[in-house]
Short mmCIF file of C-alpha atoms and ligand atoms in Angstrom, two decimals:
data_model
loop_
_atom_site.label_atom_id
_atom_site.label_comp_id
_atom_site.label_asym_id
_atom_site.label_seq_id
_atom_site.Cartn_x
_atom_site.Cartn_y
_atom_site.Cartn_z
CA UNK A 10 7.11 -20.39 -18.51
CA UNK A 11 8.64 -22.67 -16.12
CA UNK A 12 8.10 -22.21 -12.35
CA UNK A 13 11.63 -22.55 -11.40
CA UNK A 14 12.58 -21.00 -7.97
CA UNK A 15 8.61 -20.65 -7.55
CA UNK A 16 7.83 -21.58 -4.02
CA UNK A 17 4.23 -23.14 -3.70
CA UNK A 18 2.42 -24.25 -0.54
CA UNK A 19 -0.22 -26.54 -1.48
CA UNK A 20 -2.79 -27.17 1.03
CA UNK A 21 -5.12 -30.61 1.16
CA UNK A 22 -8.24 -31.16 3.10
CA UNK A 23 -10.79 -34.03 3.39
CA UNK A 24 -12.33 -34.63 -0.12
CA UNK A 25 -12.28 -37.70 -2.77
CA UNK A 26 -10.44 -35.03 -4.83
CA UNK A 27 -7.37 -35.08 -2.88
CA UNK A 28 -6.06 -37.79 -5.33
CA UNK A 29 -6.01 -35.11 -7.66
CA UNK A 30 -3.96 -33.38 -5.44
CA UNK A 31 -1.17 -35.94 -6.52
CA UNK A 32 -1.48 -35.22 -9.85
CA UNK A 33 -1.12 -31.15 -9.16
CA UNK A 34 1.70 -31.88 -6.99
CA UNK A 35 3.68 -33.94 -9.90
CA UNK A 36 2.74 -31.27 -12.59
CA UNK A 37 4.23 -28.34 -10.37
CA UNK A 38 7.31 -30.52 -9.54
CA UNK A 39 7.88 -30.94 -13.50
CA UNK A 40 7.25 -27.12 -13.78
CA UNK A 41 10.15 -26.61 -11.66
CA UNK A 42 8.36 -25.47 -8.59
CA UNK A 43 9.33 -26.05 -5.01
CA UNK A 44 6.03 -27.67 -3.42
CA UNK A 45 5.38 -27.97 0.24
CA UNK A 46 1.94 -30.16 1.25
CA UNK A 47 0.31 -29.13 4.03
CA UNK A 48 -2.65 -31.37 4.81
CA UNK A 49 -5.79 -31.51 6.98
CA UNK A 50 -6.00 -34.71 9.41
CA UNK A 51 -9.46 -35.54 7.37
CA UNK A 52 -7.27 -35.51 3.95
CA UNK A 53 -5.13 -37.90 4.89
CA UNK A 54 -8.10 -40.27 5.39
CA UNK A 55 -8.06 -39.74 1.33
CA UNK A 56 -4.54 -39.91 0.22
CA UNK A 57 -1.19 -40.80 2.11
CA UNK A 58 1.43 -38.99 3.58
CA UNK A 59 3.94 -41.42 1.39
CA UNK A 60 2.43 -40.49 -1.76
CA UNK A 61 2.84 -36.79 -1.50
CA UNK A 62 5.79 -36.85 0.17
CA UNK A 63 7.46 -38.61 -2.51
CA UNK A 64 5.80 -36.49 -5.24
CA UNK A 65 7.12 -33.09 -3.83
CA UNK A 66 10.47 -34.45 -2.32
CA UNK A 67 9.34 -33.08 1.06
CA UNK A 68 7.52 -34.36 4.36
CA UNK A 69 3.66 -33.53 4.18
CA UNK A 70 3.41 -31.19 7.22
CA UNK A 71 -0.17 -31.86 8.87
CA UNK A 72 0.17 -31.03 12.45
CA UNK A 73 2.11 -28.09 14.53
CA UNK A 74 4.07 -30.65 16.39
CA UNK A 75 5.15 -34.25 15.56
CA UNK A 76 5.46 -36.26 18.39
CA UNK A 77 7.05 -38.82 16.77
CA UNK A 78 10.04 -36.86 15.68
CA UNK A 79 9.98 -33.67 18.21
CA UNK A 80 9.87 -31.84 15.32
CA UNK A 81 7.39 -28.22 15.61
CA UNK A 82 6.20 -27.18 12.18
CA UNK A 83 6.04 -23.25 12.19
CA UNK A 84 3.13 -21.73 10.20
CA UNK A 85 4.41 -18.28 10.19
CA UNK A 86 7.49 -19.58 8.70
CA UNK A 87 5.20 -21.24 6.05
CA UNK A 88 3.35 -18.43 5.29
CA UNK A 89 6.47 -16.31 4.76
CA UNK A 90 8.52 -18.84 2.67
CA UNK A 91 5.52 -19.49 0.02
CA UNK A 92 5.17 -17.02 -3.48
CA UNK A 93 1.95 -18.83 -3.53
CA UNK A 94 -0.69 -20.57 -1.58
CA UNK A 95 -3.17 -23.22 -3.56
CA UNK A 96 -5.66 -25.06 -1.57
CA UNK A 97 -6.74 -27.79 -4.04
CA UNK A 98 -9.16 -29.60 -2.93
CA UNK A 99 -10.67 -27.07 -0.96
CA UNK A 100 -13.48 -28.90 1.68
CA UNK A 101 -16.86 -26.93 2.16
CA UNK A 102 -15.70 -27.43 6.29
CA UNK A 103 -12.08 -25.65 5.60
CA UNK A 104 -13.67 -23.05 3.36
CA UNK A 105 -16.30 -22.19 6.46
CA UNK A 106 -13.16 -22.21 8.57
CA UNK A 107 -11.52 -19.69 6.04
CA UNK A 108 -14.40 -17.39 5.82
CA UNK A 109 -14.63 -17.06 9.75
CA UNK A 110 -11.34 -16.83 10.46
CA UNK A 111 -11.14 -20.07 12.12
CA UNK A 112 -7.77 -21.79 13.03
CA UNK A 113 -8.03 -25.23 14.71
CA UNK A 114 -5.39 -26.79 12.58
CA UNK A 115 -1.58 -26.36 10.77
CA UNK A 116 -3.23 -25.40 7.62
CA UNK A 117 -5.64 -22.86 8.81
CA UNK A 118 -3.41 -21.28 10.92
CA UNK A 119 -0.99 -20.92 7.67
CA UNK A 120 -3.80 -19.67 5.71
CA UNK A 121 -3.82 -16.69 8.44
CA UNK A 122 -0.37 -16.00 8.41
CA UNK A 123 0.60 -16.15 4.89
CA UNK A 124 1.37 -12.92 3.02
CA UNK A 125 1.47 -14.15 -0.50
CA UNK A 126 -1.64 -14.70 -2.52
CA UNK A 127 -3.93 -17.76 -2.37
CA UNK A 128 -5.91 -19.95 -4.65
CA UNK A 129 -8.89 -21.60 -3.76
CA UNK A 130 -10.01 -25.30 -5.88
CA UNK A 131 -13.33 -26.09 -3.90
CA UNK A 132 -14.43 -29.78 -4.45
CA UNK A 133 -17.93 -31.25 -3.21
CA UNK A 134 -21.18 -32.50 -4.13
CA UNK A 135 -23.18 -30.35 -6.53
CA UNK A 136 -25.86 -30.01 -3.81
CA UNK A 137 -23.31 -28.93 -1.25
CA UNK A 138 -21.66 -26.37 -4.03
CA UNK A 139 -25.18 -24.76 -4.54
CA UNK A 140 -25.90 -24.50 -0.68
CA UNK A 141 -26.64 -20.69 0.35
CA UNK A 142 -24.08 -21.29 2.95
CA UNK A 143 -21.42 -22.61 0.92
CA UNK A 144 -21.86 -19.77 -1.50
CA UNK A 145 -21.79 -17.10 1.06
CA UNK A 146 -18.67 -18.44 2.12
CA UNK A 147 -17.34 -18.58 -1.51
CA UNK A 148 -18.37 -15.33 -1.60
CA UNK A 149 -16.80 -14.05 1.30
CA UNK A 150 -13.09 -15.59 0.64
CA UNK A 151 -13.25 -14.05 -2.73
CA UNK A 152 -13.72 -10.55 -1.16
CA UNK A 153 -10.56 -11.10 0.44
CA UNK A 154 -8.82 -11.09 -2.51
CA UNK A 155 -8.50 -15.25 -2.51
CA UNK A 156 -8.60 -16.53 -6.23
CA UNK A 157 -11.55 -18.87 -6.73
CA UNK A 158 -10.74 -21.73 -8.98
CA UNK A 159 -14.09 -22.83 -9.85
CA UNK A 160 -15.49 -26.25 -9.11
CA UNK A 161 -15.86 -28.10 -13.07
CA UNK A 162 -18.99 -29.62 -13.93
CA UNK A 163 -18.93 -33.60 -14.56
CA UNK A 164 -19.62 -37.00 -12.43
CA UNK A 165 -19.34 -36.80 -9.12
CA UNK A 166 -18.27 -39.38 -6.90
CA UNK A 167 -21.84 -39.91 -5.61
CA UNK A 168 -22.83 -40.42 -9.03
CA UNK A 169 -24.63 -37.91 -9.37
CA UNK A 170 -23.62 -35.23 -12.16
CA UNK A 171 -22.89 -31.38 -11.89
CA UNK A 172 -20.59 -28.68 -10.50
CA UNK A 173 -18.64 -29.52 -8.21
CA UNK A 174 -15.28 -31.46 -9.30
CA UNK A 175 -12.32 -29.67 -8.15
CA UNK A 176 -10.83 -28.07 -11.19
CA UNK A 177 -8.35 -30.25 -13.08
CA UNK A 178 -5.10 -30.10 -12.14
CA UNK A 179 -3.85 -29.16 -15.59
CA UNK A 180 -6.21 -26.13 -15.62
CA UNK A 181 -4.88 -25.23 -11.96
CA UNK A 182 -1.54 -25.09 -13.71
CA UNK A 183 -2.19 -23.36 -16.45
CA UNK A 184 -3.67 -20.39 -13.52
CA UNK A 185 -0.67 -20.74 -11.63
CA UNK A 186 1.39 -20.01 -14.73
CA UNK A 187 -0.61 -16.93 -15.82
CA UNK A 188 -0.33 -15.73 -12.10
CA UNK A 189 3.55 -15.79 -12.05
CA UNK A 190 3.62 -14.44 -15.61
CA UNK A 191 1.34 -11.41 -14.65
CA UNK A 192 2.97 -11.06 -11.66
CA UNK A 193 4.09 -7.35 -11.58
CA UNK A 194 7.30 -6.18 -10.05
CA UNK A 195 6.48 -2.80 -9.81
CA UNK A 196 2.92 -3.14 -8.26
CA UNK A 197 2.35 0.05 -6.30
CA UNK A 198 5.74 1.94 -7.48
CA UNK A 199 5.55 5.58 -8.29
CA UNK A 200 8.02 6.05 -11.61
CA UNK A 201 8.55 9.48 -13.37
CA UNK A 202 10.40 9.39 -16.70
CA UNK A 203 11.45 12.87 -18.32
CA UNK A 204 11.59 12.38 -21.90
CA UNK A 205 11.76 14.17 -25.27
CA UNK A 206 13.66 17.36 -26.38
CA UNK A 207 13.17 20.78 -24.62
CA UNK A 208 12.90 24.13 -27.06
CA UNK A 209 14.65 27.14 -25.90
CA UNK A 210 13.14 29.96 -27.86
CA UNK A 211 15.18 32.56 -29.69
CA UNK A 212 12.37 34.52 -30.72
CA UNK A 213 8.41 33.89 -31.31
CA UNK A 214 9.07 31.68 -34.39
CA UNK A 215 12.61 30.06 -34.01
CA UNK A 216 13.79 27.55 -31.24
CA UNK A 217 17.14 25.63 -30.36
CA UNK A 218 16.59 22.24 -30.00
CA UNK A 219 17.22 18.47 -30.74
CA UNK A 220 16.20 15.26 -32.27
CA UNK A 221 14.74 13.68 -29.93
CA UNK A 222 11.18 12.06 -30.42
CA UNK A 223 10.94 10.76 -26.93
CA UNK A 224 10.14 7.01 -27.89
CA UNK A 225 13.07 5.66 -25.64
CA UNK A 226 11.59 7.75 -22.69
CA UNK A 227 8.01 6.31 -23.73
CA UNK A 228 8.97 2.98 -24.28
CA UNK A 229 10.06 3.02 -20.66
CA UNK A 230 6.76 4.24 -19.37
CA UNK A 231 4.97 1.53 -21.00
CA UNK A 232 7.91 -1.23 -19.51
CA UNK A 233 7.45 0.22 -15.84
CA UNK A 234 3.32 0.59 -16.33
CA UNK A 235 2.94 -2.99 -17.50
CA UNK A 236 5.06 -4.01 -14.42
CA UNK A 237 2.09 -2.41 -12.44
CA UNK A 238 4.11 1.11 -11.32
CA UNK A 239 2.16 4.54 -11.93
CA UNK A 240 4.21 6.31 -14.44
CA UNK A 241 4.45 10.27 -14.23
CA UNK A 242 5.93 11.46 -17.76
CA UNK A 243 7.40 15.01 -17.91
CA UNK A 244 7.86 15.26 -22.20
CA UNK A 245 8.79 17.99 -24.25
CA UNK A 246 7.15 18.70 -27.36
CA UNK A 247 7.09 14.98 -29.44
CA UNK A 248 5.17 13.56 -32.09
CA UNK A 249 4.11 10.67 -30.44
CA UNK A 250 0.38 9.91 -29.41
CA UNK A 251 0.59 9.21 -25.44
CA UNK A 252 -2.11 7.61 -23.80
CA UNK A 253 -3.19 9.91 -21.12
CA UNK A 254 -5.62 6.88 -19.73
CA UNK A 255 -2.45 4.65 -18.75
CA UNK A 256 0.16 7.77 -17.85
CA UNK A 257 -0.24 11.14 -15.93
CA UNK A 258 1.44 12.97 -18.96
CA UNK A 259 2.73 16.73 -17.79
CA UNK A 260 3.88 18.37 -21.43
CA UNK A 261 6.53 21.18 -21.23
CA UNK A 262 8.41 23.26 -23.44
CA UNK A 263 11.90 24.25 -21.66
CA UNK A 264 14.45 23.17 -19.79
CA UNK A 265 13.29 25.26 -17.18
CA UNK A 266 9.40 24.26 -16.92
CA UNK A 267 10.71 20.54 -17.02
CA UNK A 268 12.90 21.23 -13.86
CA UNK A 269 9.87 22.94 -12.53
CA UNK A 270 7.71 20.06 -12.82
CA UNK A 271 10.00 16.92 -12.45
CA UNK A 272 10.92 18.86 -8.81
CA UNK A 273 7.44 19.40 -8.33
CA UNK A 274 6.69 15.58 -8.47
CA UNK A 275 10.55 14.19 -7.59
CA UNK A 276 9.67 13.61 -3.84
CA UNK A 277 6.53 11.15 -4.20
CA UNK A 278 8.71 8.65 -6.89
CA UNK A 279 10.30 5.77 -6.16
CA UNK A 280 12.14 5.88 -9.34
CA UNK A 281 12.93 8.66 -12.14
CA UNK A 282 14.35 8.15 -15.07
CA UNK A 283 15.90 10.81 -16.93
CA UNK A 284 15.49 9.88 -20.60
CA UNK A 285 14.99 13.29 -21.73
CA UNK A 286 17.54 15.13 -23.85
CA UNK A 287 17.55 18.53 -22.18
CA UNK A 288 18.97 21.61 -23.74
CA UNK A 289 22.28 22.39 -21.94
CA UNK A 290 21.78 26.24 -23.18
CA UNK A 291 19.51 28.77 -24.07
CA UNK A 292 19.49 31.84 -25.71
CA UNK A 293 20.67 34.74 -22.77
CA UNK A 294 18.05 37.03 -24.74
CA UNK A 295 14.62 36.40 -26.32
CA UNK A 296 13.55 38.78 -29.22
CA UNK A 297 10.10 39.87 -28.40
CA UNK A 298 9.79 40.05 -32.38
CA UNK A 299 10.97 37.72 -35.19
CA UNK A 300 14.52 38.38 -35.82
CA UNK A 301 14.85 40.33 -39.01
CA UNK A 302 17.72 39.28 -41.45
CA UNK A 303 19.79 42.19 -41.93
CA UNK A 304 22.34 40.96 -43.71
CA UNK A 305 25.54 40.68 -41.52
CA UNK A 306 26.16 37.68 -39.25
CA UNK A 307 23.59 37.31 -36.17
CA UNK A 308 25.89 36.27 -32.86
CA UNK A 309 24.07 34.29 -30.25
CA UNK A 310 24.66 34.59 -26.46
CA UNK A 311 23.69 31.28 -25.18
CA UNK A 312 23.60 30.75 -21.09
CA UNK A 313 23.38 27.27 -19.11
CA UNK A 314 20.09 25.65 -18.46
CA UNK A 315 19.17 23.99 -14.93
CA UNK A 316 20.63 20.37 -15.00
CA UNK A 317 17.34 18.78 -13.88
CA UNK A 318 19.38 15.30 -13.31
CA UNK A 319 22.20 17.24 -11.27
CA UNK A 320 19.68 19.22 -9.12
CA UNK A 321 17.44 16.48 -8.29
CA UNK A 322 20.45 13.85 -7.82
CA UNK A 323 21.46 16.38 -4.85
CA UNK A 324 17.83 15.97 -3.16
CA UNK A 325 17.35 12.10 -3.91
CA UNK A 326 16.68 10.29 -0.93
CA UNK A 327 18.51 6.48 0.00
CA UNK A 328 15.23 4.73 -1.26
CA UNK A 329 14.79 6.33 -4.29
CA UNK A 330 16.42 5.17 -7.72
CA UNK A 331 17.54 7.41 -10.23
CA UNK A 332 18.55 6.17 -13.60
CA UNK A 333 20.53 8.48 -15.85
CA UNK A 334 21.16 8.29 -19.55
CA UNK A 335 24.53 9.48 -21.41
CA UNK A 336 24.40 10.66 -25.20
CA UNK A 337 28.30 10.40 -26.18
CA UNK A 338 29.93 10.80 -29.36
CA UNK A 339 33.50 10.27 -27.99
CA UNK A 340 34.85 8.40 -24.79
CA UNK A 341 31.92 7.24 -24.22
CA UNK A 342 32.54 4.66 -21.00
CA UNK A 343 34.54 7.61 -19.40
CA UNK A 344 31.93 10.47 -19.67
CA UNK A 345 29.09 8.18 -19.14
CA UNK A 346 30.55 6.75 -15.64
CA UNK A 347 31.45 10.78 -14.71
CA UNK A 348 28.11 11.73 -15.24
CA UNK A 349 27.01 8.96 -13.02
CA UNK A 350 28.71 9.99 -10.17
CA UNK A 351 28.59 13.89 -10.80
CA UNK A 352 24.69 13.63 -11.05
CA UNK A 353 24.47 10.81 -8.24
CA UNK A 354 22.69 8.28 -10.75
CA UNK A 355 22.25 4.58 -9.48
CA UNK A 356 22.63 3.44 -13.18
CA UNK A 357 23.40 5.10 -16.17
CA UNK A 358 22.38 4.35 -19.59
CA UNK A 359 25.22 4.91 -21.94
CA UNK A 360 23.94 5.20 -25.97
CA UNK A 361 25.75 6.69 -28.84
CA UNK A 362 25.01 9.53 -31.09
CA UNK A 363 26.78 8.24 -33.95
CA UNK A 364 26.09 4.83 -34.14
CA UNK A 365 23.67 3.56 -37.11
CA UNK A 366 20.51 2.61 -35.41
CA UNK A 367 21.15 4.09 -32.03
CA UNK A 368 19.98 7.21 -30.12
CA UNK A 369 17.87 9.76 -31.60
CA UNK A 370 14.51 9.04 -33.58
CA UNK A 371 15.44 5.48 -34.14
CA UNK A 372 12.92 3.08 -33.29
CA UNK A 373 16.16 0.71 -32.11
CA UNK A 374 19.21 1.49 -29.55
CA UNK A 375 21.89 -0.05 -28.41
CA UNK A 376 22.97 0.60 -24.66
CA UNK A 377 25.62 -0.04 -22.02
CA UNK A 378 24.40 -0.14 -18.49
CA UNK A 379 26.61 0.93 -15.64
CA UNK A 380 25.80 0.43 -12.20
CA UNK A 381 27.26 2.95 -9.59
CA UNK A 382 28.49 -0.58 -7.91
CA UNK A 383 30.73 -1.20 -10.83
CA UNK A 384 28.39 -3.87 -12.67
CA UNK A 385 28.16 -3.41 -16.25
CA UNK A 386 25.32 -4.83 -18.65
CA UNK A 387 25.75 -4.68 -22.66
CA UNK A 388 23.07 -4.74 -24.86
CA UNK A 389 23.09 -5.56 -28.64
CA UNK A 390 20.90 -3.44 -31.25
CA UNK A 391 17.52 -4.24 -30.01
CA UNK A 392 14.10 -2.28 -30.22
CA UNK A 393 13.72 0.56 -27.82
CA UNK A 394 10.99 -1.47 -26.18
CA UNK A 395 13.61 -4.57 -25.71
CA UNK A 396 16.21 -2.17 -24.33
CA UNK A 397 13.34 -0.69 -21.80
CA UNK A 398 12.85 -3.94 -20.55
CA UNK A 399 16.77 -4.69 -20.02
CA UNK A 400 16.73 -1.19 -18.17
CA UNK A 401 13.52 -2.17 -16.08
CA UNK A 402 15.50 -5.55 -15.11
CA UNK A 403 18.42 -3.58 -13.76
CA UNK A 404 16.55 -1.20 -12.02
CA UNK A 405 15.18 -4.09 -10.31
CA UNK A 406 18.42 -5.60 -9.12
CA UNK A 407 19.19 -2.00 -7.51
CA UNK A 408 15.62 -2.11 -6.14
CA UNK A 409 16.34 -5.69 -4.49
O1 LIG B 27 13.83 10.14 -27.61
P1 LIG B 27 14.58 9.32 -28.64
O2 LIG B 27 14.29 10.04 -29.86
O3 LIG B 27 14.08 7.78 -28.13
O4 LIG B 27 15.82 9.49 -28.19
C1 LIG B 27 16.61 8.89 -27.38
C2 LIG B 27 18.06 9.81 -26.53
C3 LIG B 27 18.95 9.42 -27.27
C4 LIG B 27 16.70 11.06 -26.22
C5 LIG B 27 17.76 8.86 -24.98
O5 LIG B 27 18.43 7.53 -25.32
C6 LIG B 27 18.99 9.59 -24.18
O6 LIG B 27 20.20 9.40 -24.59
N1 LIG B 27 18.59 10.67 -23.60
C7 LIG B 27 19.74 11.58 -22.84
C8 LIG B 27 20.16 12.75 -23.55
C9 LIG B 27 20.84 13.67 -23.05
O7 LIG B 27 20.53 14.88 -22.68
O8 LIG B 27 21.84 12.90 -22.74
P2 LIG B 27 23.07 13.59 -21.77
O9 LIG B 27 24.72 13.22 -21.82
O10 LIG B 27 23.41 15.24 -22.20
O11 LIG B 27 22.70 13.83 -20.36
C10 LIG B 27 22.95 13.12 -19.26
C11 LIG B 27 21.80 13.00 -18.22
O12 LIG B 27 21.58 14.10 -17.59
C12 LIG B 27 20.80 12.78 -18.88
O13 LIG B 27 20.10 11.83 -18.10
C13 LIG B 27 19.91 13.56 -19.18
O14 LIG B 27 18.72 13.58 -19.08
C14 LIG B 27 20.22 14.67 -18.34
N2 LIG B 27 19.91 15.83 -18.06
C15 LIG B 27 20.75 16.64 -19.05
C16 LIG B 27 21.42 17.91 -19.28
C17 LIG B 27 20.28 18.73 -18.29
N3 LIG B 27 20.34 20.09 -18.55
N4 LIG B 27 19.12 18.01 -17.52
C18 LIG B 27 19.27 16.93 -17.75
O15 LIG B 27 18.55 16.29 -16.78
#
């Protein structure tokens, strides 16, 4: 993965390991990141601003106010700019300031202002690294949610050997890439997904239903959960094994039941995906006993079911996102867009009920996604997991 577009603050403090900051900066820049160095005055005894500025292609910041240029460096803006703040090396002195909330230079002020995750790479001699004061400070800053990039073991500047060497820049880069890979875009968000068919009883033995297997809805559930969302499933009867440790699973049978549950959960949701194949009609009369074959024809009178997406679309708040599906056999685009408007979808996912490998039961699907604002995304025939990823990306665009 490259770090293109990622904005990384690199703090450097007074340690002999500061020379490695130049290597780390070069690695981050080569990976596509934008890097802004923030140095303590003590750090500049170990590495020149010119070296770091050349590598990062940005001036190195170390004071609030540059007398020479009259420039003011705003720690708050720096803290807001960054996607990630790495302090490497972290000296025992700056560690102590971080642990106590000290704020006597640009670096510590930026640390206190930043909203992004922080990675700390301590570097010091082995006895210092094991000192109870340092251990207590490391525990304390770790308890704030900072990621500690533990010092590595080897020969130290003092000639002693032991743990205290700053983590190698290549290893820090691996940690940074892993961090951005695992970054979750729906952390803390609540997502509800209706999925599967509904079953509308004729008598105690028979029912009207459809071929929905729930695979599309469950693929979406897994995709959103993998991005940190809390996912509630409202599912008709499906053969799929649903992981109740990852999802809040609400099992229903009829459209009416699906509506009751979906409506009760709706207000707390950030995103709702209507992937269920809800029966539009149900028998007006449900026989108490199994309907006997009497030889002549049997006429069924069907009455409309509640339209769940329509009803919830009418109470959708401005900061909620509704994603609908359209399962069509003809005039597909027109039908899908009509449903999008009528049901107040932000996105509608059109899939065919007749094309090979598309729609019901298959492990694959092929979709066209229409945004309320007019954009359209067309997918190839892909696994439903891959389709779910595409839908999630489109939801992110609506959310941004
Ligand atoms: O479950 P799979 O086997 O993986 O199959 C996936 C799927 C084909 C079921 C899925 O991709 C899909 O298309 N789901 C929607 C099927 C459907 O009912 O589409 P529709 O065009 O009839 O309904 C339009 C939208 O309104 C849908 O979001 C539907 O969930 C919703 N709806 C429809 C009727 C109703 N009474 N209540 C609703 O909420």
